Amino acid sequence: MSGAALGIELVVVFFLALFLLHRYGDFRKQQRMVLFGTLLAWYLCFLIVFILPLDVSTTIYKQCKIDHEDHASSSTASPQPSNHTATNTSATPTRRTLTQCYKPWSYIPDGIMPVFWRVVYWTSQCLTWLLLPFMQSYARSGGFSITGKIKTALIENAIYYGTYLLIFGSLLICVAVHPEWQLSWYGLQTIGITAANTWGLFLLVLLLGYGLVEIPRSYWNASRHGHLLIKTYFKASKLMTEKADAEENLEDVMEEVRKVSESIKYNHPLRKYIDTILRKCPVDYQEKMGRNMDDYEDFDDKQNTYPSEKSLVKLHKQVIYAVQRHNRTRVQWQILLQQAIHLEDVAKNETSSTHQFVHSFPPSEPAGWFSRYVYTPPVEWYWECLLKRWFYRLLSVVLTLFSVAVVWSECTFFSTRPVLSLFAVFIQLAERDYNYLYIEMACFITIFFLCTCVYSTVFRIRVFNYYYLASHHQTDAYSLQFSGMLFCRLTPPLCLNFLGLIHMDSAISHQQKEQTAYTSIMGSMRVLSFIANGFYIYYPMLIVILCIATYFSLGTRCLNLLGFQQFVGDSEMTSDLIDEGKELIRREKRKRQRIEDGENRRKDWKERYGNPREDYTARNRSSHEMKETSYSDNVTPTNNRQAKYSRSGSRAERDCIELLQDAEPLDFNADSLTDDPLDAESGRHIGGRYLSMSSSRSRIFDDV
């Protein structure tokens, strides 16, 4: 069983990282190098989190063996008692220790964990400080060849790597000049690890202080359907503005691509670069540019001016960014629209007396066996309208208690006598009875909660449009790799902080105990005593100030004052955006309702009259044949009969076909209207699109 626990966790963690990467990345479109680097970074960080509890239980078992050996050696060195009663009395504690000190089910043999931690730690550090920054620049580059992308990545990271060399050289000089510090490989390794962990701890406290308050509050707000619906309206207004801006940016870039494509003909040496750019454009723009291309023409370098390869590289980079942003906002708008409609349905069904959940629109996919037999409309009503809010409130209270325990322990974990850290108290109580399963579960729950607070903040934050993790396969390569860099930098100091909370790090607790294999790889912090005894102990106390600032939303209010649109309840701008978002959702619901009504009418007409297009074509063909017969015979009754066949039911058929064909909603545009609906069939592709994508770009929000 010792190797089975480690093997099972290796497999489980791999599929967890693969699932998250599939949710945020795109396996079909993104580069394999980007996906592999991000997957490896996430996998190594999750491994540290899941394997560390096994290291703690194994260390406690080793400490038990050491205590038992010390007790046995002390018993052997003591003089033998004279009477038989005293001998039995002294032998009792030894037998009790032997019976309690048993091997845990997840015990990992000696020599495995140090090698495992060394490989995982140094691989993650190479990824975060060397490889991932290079891969970021490589994936973001607009070069047309591998050599060009590598050259661009090296130039962009020259300052980045130069800064590392400068810092490392400065530390090396300080160590060489200081008389008390010996210049050895172990000392340099410890200094490098300490510097990386110090940088990670600085960012860790900021993210943890935000997550400890925001996660419980987000679940509490999720139980308030009215507040959640209002916030969804606010998000809809902001997202529509971003969506319109992305569409305009895409049109500008596509116009520039069209001009360049028309200027560079097929036999030009730079034409292969244009073809590469065109393959990155949306399909409809590719078709438009293909139709506008002239026939094969020779080029003359003396008469025409052509763009340089450098300008094409820049244009290629702009196309990749514009297309990615446009696709992301379009998918996010559909998801947010579905959320808003669902919340409005919940608000309507709360007052239902039938206790049957009714949706405004039928689901796009057919119901599965779970919806038919388990998650039925009554069950859905009780969950959405009654049980869900109380479940979220209970979960919010539990998470709040965890947050309070973490804040208290972060401020008191340096105190060993008495033990004030709550997590250290829980672990020591379980250590007395050697309940290894409880120890592993307590360690896993604690570190999982800490990682949730930190990682969820990484997934939530957004640095303008440069870093943004969007679900449903809409995250770009730059953001994926940036998240991998953050995870690799935050996870090691997070684990060290957790070991300090449970008093398993002797550099902080100053206790002579068996060290975990993880802390042995980190090296002795006593090489830099001012960091071990100062920064690592007192800096986490700032988490109290950060939690207070997050509770009162000071950061959100400051951003709102600076002009960034934030959800602040007492702001006039927030109220205007909420009203605008409500109108946008209402407009989209009307569009969807018209589409659904058109589909229902189409189905009804098909059931009553069959296929009207085929009937109409057959009748026209029959009428045409009768016309030819009448003209060949040149008989008056036949002409009358021909007129009868050619005109019978004409108005009814035209109304029928008009009703069946006009199923999609059209935004009002006078240029696209005709007198006869049947004659406007060629322009029907304009219907159902936003006005910002039409020819008029100055009327984006005229219908709001």
PDB file of C-alpha atoms in Angstrom, residues 25-188:
ATOM      1  CA  GLY A  25      -7.394  26.056 -23.085  1.00  0.00           C
ATOM      2  CA  ASP A  26      -8.177  24.821 -26.575  1.00  0.00           C
ATOM      3  CA  PHE A  27      -6.562  21.516 -27.527  1.00  0.00           C
ATOM      4  CA  ARG A  28      -7.450  21.872 -31.204  1.00  0.00           C
ATOM      5  CA  LYS A  29      -6.201  25.387 -31.957  1.00  0.00           C
ATOM      6  CA  GLN A  30      -3.419  26.199 -29.502  1.00  0.00           C
ATOM      7  CA  GLN A  31       0.169  25.132 -29.973  1.00  0.00           C
ATOM      8  CA  ARG A  32       1.305  21.844 -28.468  1.00  0.00           C
ATOM      9  CA  MET A  33       4.265  23.516 -26.798  1.00  0.00           C
ATOM     10  CA  VAL A  34       1.983  25.956 -24.983  1.00  0.00           C
ATOM     11  CA  LEU A  35      -0.357  23.211 -23.803  1.00  0.00           C
ATOM     12  CA  PHE A  36       2.485  20.970 -22.662  1.00  0.00           C
ATOM     13  CA  GLY A  37       4.246  23.737 -20.725  1.00  0.00           C
ATOM     14  CA  THR A  38       1.060  24.837 -18.976  1.00  0.00           C
ATOM     15  CA  LEU A  39       0.017  21.265 -18.195  1.00  0.00           C
ATOM     16  CA  LEU A  40       3.434  20.453 -16.738  1.00  0.00           C
ATOM     17  CA  ALA A  41       3.434  23.593 -14.566  1.00  0.00           C
ATOM     18  CA  TRP A  42      -0.062  22.969 -13.214  1.00  0.00           C
ATOM     19  CA  TYR A  43       0.640  19.270 -12.713  1.00  0.00           C
ATOM     20  CA  LEU A  44       3.789  19.871 -10.658  1.00  0.00           C
ATOM     21  CA  CYS A  45       2.077  22.474  -8.459  1.00  0.00           C
ATOM     22  CA  PHE A  46      -0.923  20.235  -7.796  1.00  0.00           C
ATOM     23  CA  LEU A  47       1.456  17.353  -7.018  1.00  0.00           C
ATOM     24  CA  ILE A  48       3.102  19.377  -4.250  1.00  0.00           C
ATOM     25  CA  VAL A  49      -0.286  20.101  -2.714  1.00  0.00           C
ATOM     26  CA  PHE A  50      -1.553  16.513  -2.844  1.00  0.00           C
ATOM     27  CA  ILE A  51       1.673  14.706  -1.848  1.00  0.00           C
ATOM     28  CA  LEU A  52       2.637  16.973   1.081  1.00  0.00           C
ATOM     29  CA  PRO A  53       0.122  15.366   3.539  1.00  0.00           C
ATOM     30  CA  LEU A  54       1.742  11.981   2.851  1.00  0.00           C
ATOM     31  CA  ASP A  55       5.119  13.507   3.644  1.00  0.00           C
ATOM     32  CA  VAL A  56       3.751  14.856   6.937  1.00  0.00           C
ATOM     33  CA  SER A  57       2.337  11.479   8.050  1.00  0.00           C
ATOM     34  CA  THR A  58       5.561   9.697   7.075  1.00  0.00           C
ATOM     35  CA  THR A  59       7.594  12.237   9.054  1.00  0.00           C
ATOM     36  CA  ILE A  60       5.394  11.748  12.129  1.00  0.00           C
ATOM     37  CA  TYR A  61       5.935   7.988  11.868  1.00  0.00           C
ATOM     38  CA  LYS A  62       9.696   8.498  11.674  1.00  0.00           C
ATOM     39  CA  GLN A  63       9.550  10.777  14.714  1.00  0.00           C
ATOM     40  CA  CYS A  64       7.630   8.048  16.514  1.00  0.00           C
ATOM     41  CA  LYS A  65      10.365   5.523  15.713  1.00  0.00           C
ATOM     42  CA  ILE A  66      13.059   7.918  16.923  1.00  0.00           C
ATOM     43  CA  ASP A  67      11.204   8.518  20.200  1.00  0.00           C
ATOM     44  CA  HIS A  68      10.748   4.786  20.638  1.00  0.00           C
ATOM     45  CA  GLU A  69      14.462   4.108  20.058  1.00  0.00           C
ATOM     46  CA  ASP A  70      15.431   6.861  22.494  1.00  0.00           C
ATOM     47  CA  HIS A  71      13.046   5.469  25.059  1.00  0.00           C
ATOM     48  CA  ALA A  72      14.374   1.951  24.563  1.00  0.00           C
ATOM     49  CA  SER A  73      17.993   3.074  24.853  1.00  0.00           C
ATOM     50  CA  SER A  74      17.248   5.041  28.020  1.00  0.00           C
ATOM     51  CA  SER A  75      15.463   2.031  29.515  1.00  0.00           C
ATOM     52  CA  THR A  76      18.449  -0.180  28.737  1.00  0.00           C
ATOM     53  CA  ALA A  77      20.960   2.242  30.261  1.00  0.00           C
ATOM     54  CA  SER A  78      18.985   2.598  33.532  1.00  0.00           C
ATOM     55  CA  PRO A  79      19.728   0.112  36.447  1.00  0.00           C
ATOM     56  CA  GLN A  80      17.563  -2.969  36.685  1.00  0.00           C
ATOM     57  CA  PRO A  81      14.885  -2.881  39.452  1.00  0.00           C
ATOM     58  CA  SER A  82      15.243  -5.287  42.412  1.00  0.00           C
ATOM     59  CA  ASN A  83      11.703  -6.613  42.664  1.00  0.00           C
ATOM     60  CA  HIS A  84       9.484  -8.198  40.029  1.00  0.00           C
ATOM     61  CA  THR A  85       6.687  -5.625  40.356  1.00  0.00           C
ATOM     62  CA  ALA A  86       8.891  -2.733  39.413  1.00  0.00           C
ATOM     63  CA  THR A  87      10.080  -4.598  36.333  1.00  0.00           C
ATOM     64  CA  ASN A  88       6.559  -5.110  35.075  1.00  0.00           C
ATOM     65  CA  THR A  89       5.685  -1.484  35.753  1.00  0.00           C
ATOM     66  CA  SER A  90       8.617  -0.141  33.807  1.00  0.00           C
ATOM     67  CA  ALA A  91       7.980  -2.458  30.895  1.00  0.00           C
ATOM     68  CA  THR A  92       4.413  -1.272  30.419  1.00  0.00           C
ATOM     69  CA  PRO A  93       5.197   2.110  28.744  1.00  0.00           C
ATOM     70  CA  THR A  94       7.531   0.401  26.315  1.00  0.00           C
ATOM     71  CA  ARG A  95       4.880  -2.063  25.196  1.00  0.00           C
ATOM     72  CA  ARG A  96       2.334   0.776  24.895  1.00  0.00           C
ATOM     73  CA  THR A  97       4.696   2.724  22.684  1.00  0.00           C
ATOM     74  CA  LEU A  98       5.328  -0.326  20.535  1.00  0.00           C
ATOM     75  CA  THR A  99       1.619  -0.973  20.016  1.00  0.00           C
ATOM     76  CA  GLN A 100       0.822   2.656  19.120  1.00  0.00           C
ATOM     77  CA  CYS A 101       3.777   3.352  16.811  1.00  0.00           C
ATOM     78  CA  TYR A 102       2.553   1.481  13.743  1.00  0.00           C
ATOM     79  CA  LYS A 103       3.312   2.163  10.112  1.00  0.00           C
ATOM     80  CA  PRO A 104       0.716   4.314   8.259  1.00  0.00           C
ATOM     81  CA  TRP A 105      -1.097   2.878   5.271  1.00  0.00           C
ATOM     82  CA  SER A 106       0.392   5.568   3.005  1.00  0.00           C
ATOM     83  CA  TYR A 107       3.966   5.183   4.253  1.00  0.00           C
ATOM     84  CA  ILE A 108       6.565   6.055   1.627  1.00  0.00           C
ATOM     85  CA  PRO A 109       9.929   4.262   1.984  1.00  0.00           C
ATOM     86  CA  ASP A 110      13.090   6.168   2.795  1.00  0.00           C
ATOM     87  CA  GLY A 111      14.924   7.787  -0.077  1.00  0.00           C
ATOM     88  CA  ILE A 112      11.920   8.258  -2.355  1.00  0.00           C
ATOM     89  CA  MET A 113      10.497  11.525  -1.084  1.00  0.00           C
ATOM     90  CA  PRO A 114      13.782  13.560  -1.156  1.00  0.00           C
ATOM     91  CA  VAL A 115      14.398  12.577  -4.773  1.00  0.00           C
ATOM     92  CA  PHE A 116      10.751  13.225  -5.656  1.00  0.00           C
ATOM     93  CA  TRP A 117      10.717  16.702  -4.084  1.00  0.00           C
ATOM     94  CA  ARG A 118      14.042  17.618  -5.654  1.00  0.00           C
ATOM     95  CA  VAL A 119      12.837  16.709  -9.147  1.00  0.00           C
ATOM     96  CA  VAL A 120       9.455  18.430  -8.717  1.00  0.00           C
ATOM     97  CA  TYR A 121      10.828  21.606  -7.146  1.00  0.00           C
ATOM     98  CA  TRP A 122      13.710  22.277  -9.510  1.00  0.00           C
ATOM     99  CA  THR A 123      11.638  21.405 -12.567  1.00  0.00           C
ATOM    100  CA  SER A 124       8.963  23.890 -11.522  1.00  0.00           C
ATOM    101  CA  GLN A 125      11.578  26.572 -10.841  1.00  0.00           C
ATOM    102  CA  CYS A 126      13.178  26.084 -14.259  1.00  0.00           C
ATOM    103  CA  LEU A 127       9.741  26.395 -15.806  1.00  0.00           C
ATOM    104  CA  THR A 128       8.721  29.559 -13.999  1.00  0.00           C
ATOM    105  CA  TRP A 129      12.006  31.483 -14.254  1.00  0.00           C
ATOM    106  CA  LEU A 130      13.432  30.308 -17.579  1.00  0.00           C
ATOM    107  CA  LEU A 131      11.236  28.282 -19.923  1.00  0.00           C
ATOM    108  CA  LEU A 132       7.739  29.727 -19.497  1.00  0.00           C
ATOM    109  CA  PRO A 133       8.797  33.382 -20.028  1.00  0.00           C
ATOM    110  CA  PHE A 134      10.536  32.327 -23.227  1.00  0.00           C
ATOM    111  CA  MET A 135       7.529  30.264 -24.333  1.00  0.00           C
ATOM    112  CA  GLN A 136       5.254  33.227 -23.605  1.00  0.00           C
ATOM    113  CA  SER A 137       7.144  35.472 -25.991  1.00  0.00           C
ATOM    114  CA  TYR A 138       7.415  32.666 -28.534  1.00  0.00           C
ATOM    115  CA  ALA A 139       3.654  31.994 -28.567  1.00  0.00           C
ATOM    116  CA  ARG A 140       2.802  35.699 -28.690  1.00  0.00           C
ATOM    117  CA  SER A 141       5.244  36.466 -31.466  1.00  0.00           C
ATOM    118  CA  GLY A 142       3.908  37.232 -34.920  1.00  0.00           C
ATOM    119  CA  GLY A 143       6.837  35.644 -36.736  1.00  0.00           C
ATOM    120  CA  PHE A 144       6.243  33.377 -39.695  1.00  0.00           C
ATOM    121  CA  SER A 145       9.022  30.875 -38.960  1.00  0.00           C
ATOM    122  CA  ILE A 146      10.418  29.084 -35.940  1.00  0.00           C
ATOM    123  CA  THR A 147      13.710  30.960 -36.236  1.00  0.00           C
ATOM    124  CA  GLY A 148      11.935  34.303 -36.326  1.00  0.00           C
ATOM    125  CA  LYS A 149       9.837  33.483 -33.273  1.00  0.00           C
ATOM    126  CA  ILE A 150      12.883  32.303 -31.299  1.00  0.00           C
ATOM    127  CA  LYS A 151      14.749  35.484 -32.206  1.00  0.00           C
ATOM    128  CA  THR A 152      11.827  37.648 -31.090  1.00  0.00           C
ATOM    129  CA  ALA A 153      11.486  35.714 -27.827  1.00  0.00           C
ATOM    130  CA  LEU A 154      15.191  36.080 -27.010  1.00  0.00           C
ATOM    131  CA  ILE A 155      15.118  39.822 -27.676  1.00  0.00           C
ATOM    132  CA  GLU A 156      12.019  40.356 -25.513  1.00  0.00           C
ATOM    133  CA  ASN A 157      13.485  38.328 -22.632  1.00  0.00           C
ATOM    134  CA  ALA A 158      16.970  39.850 -22.766  1.00  0.00           C
ATOM    135  CA  ILE A 159      16.118  42.403 -20.060  1.00  0.00           C
ATOM    136  CA  TYR A 160      14.280  39.721 -18.101  1.00  0.00           C
ATOM    137  CA  TYR A 161      17.245  37.337 -18.023  1.00  0.00           C
ATOM    138  CA  GLY A 162      19.705  40.191 -17.563  1.00  0.00           C
ATOM    139  CA  THR A 163      17.921  41.212 -14.383  1.00  0.00           C
ATOM    140  CA  TYR A 164      18.289  37.684 -13.019  1.00  0.00           C
ATOM    141  CA  LEU A 165      21.993  37.661 -13.764  1.00  0.00           C
ATOM    142  CA  LEU A 166      22.430  41.042 -12.072  1.00  0.00           C
ATOM    143  CA  ILE A 167      20.620  39.921  -8.918  1.00  0.00           C
ATOM    144  CA  PHE A 168      22.478  36.623  -8.803  1.00  0.00           C
ATOM    145  CA  GLY A 169      25.829  38.369  -9.297  1.00  0.00           C
ATOM    146  CA  SER A 170      25.053  40.856  -6.516  1.00  0.00           C
ATOM    147  CA  LEU A 171      24.151  38.066  -4.105  1.00  0.00           C
ATOM    148  CA  LEU A 172      27.269  36.165  -5.076  1.00  0.00           C
ATOM    149  CA  ILE A 173      29.453  39.189  -4.329  1.00  0.00           C
ATOM    150  CA  CYS A 174      27.730  39.739  -0.970  1.00  0.00           C
ATOM    151  CA  VAL A 175      28.286  36.129   0.039  1.00  0.00           C
ATOM    152  CA  ALA A 176      31.935  36.224  -1.041  1.00  0.00           C
ATOM    153  CA  VAL A 177      32.667  39.454   0.855  1.00  0.00           C
ATOM    154  CA  HIS A 178      30.818  38.545   4.090  1.00  0.00           C
ATOM    155  CA  PRO A 179      33.286  36.958   6.523  1.00  0.00           C
ATOM    156  CA  GLU A 180      30.783  34.716   8.317  1.00  0.00           C
ATOM    157  CA  TRP A 181      29.231  33.220   5.185  1.00  0.00           C
ATOM    158  CA  GLN A 182      31.104  30.467   3.452  1.00  0.00           C
ATOM    159  CA  LEU A 183      30.902  30.354  -0.312  1.00  0.00           C
ATOM    160  CA  SER A 184      29.651  26.811  -0.960  1.00  0.00           C
ATOM    161  CA  TRP A 185      27.251  25.219  -3.364  1.00  0.00           C
ATOM    162  CA  TYR A 186      24.809  24.382  -0.572  1.00  0.00           C
ATOM    163  CA  GLY A 187      24.845  27.969   0.664  1.00  0.00           C
ATOM    164  CA  LEU A 188      24.265  29.370  -2.815  1.00  0.00           C
TER     165      LEU A 188
END
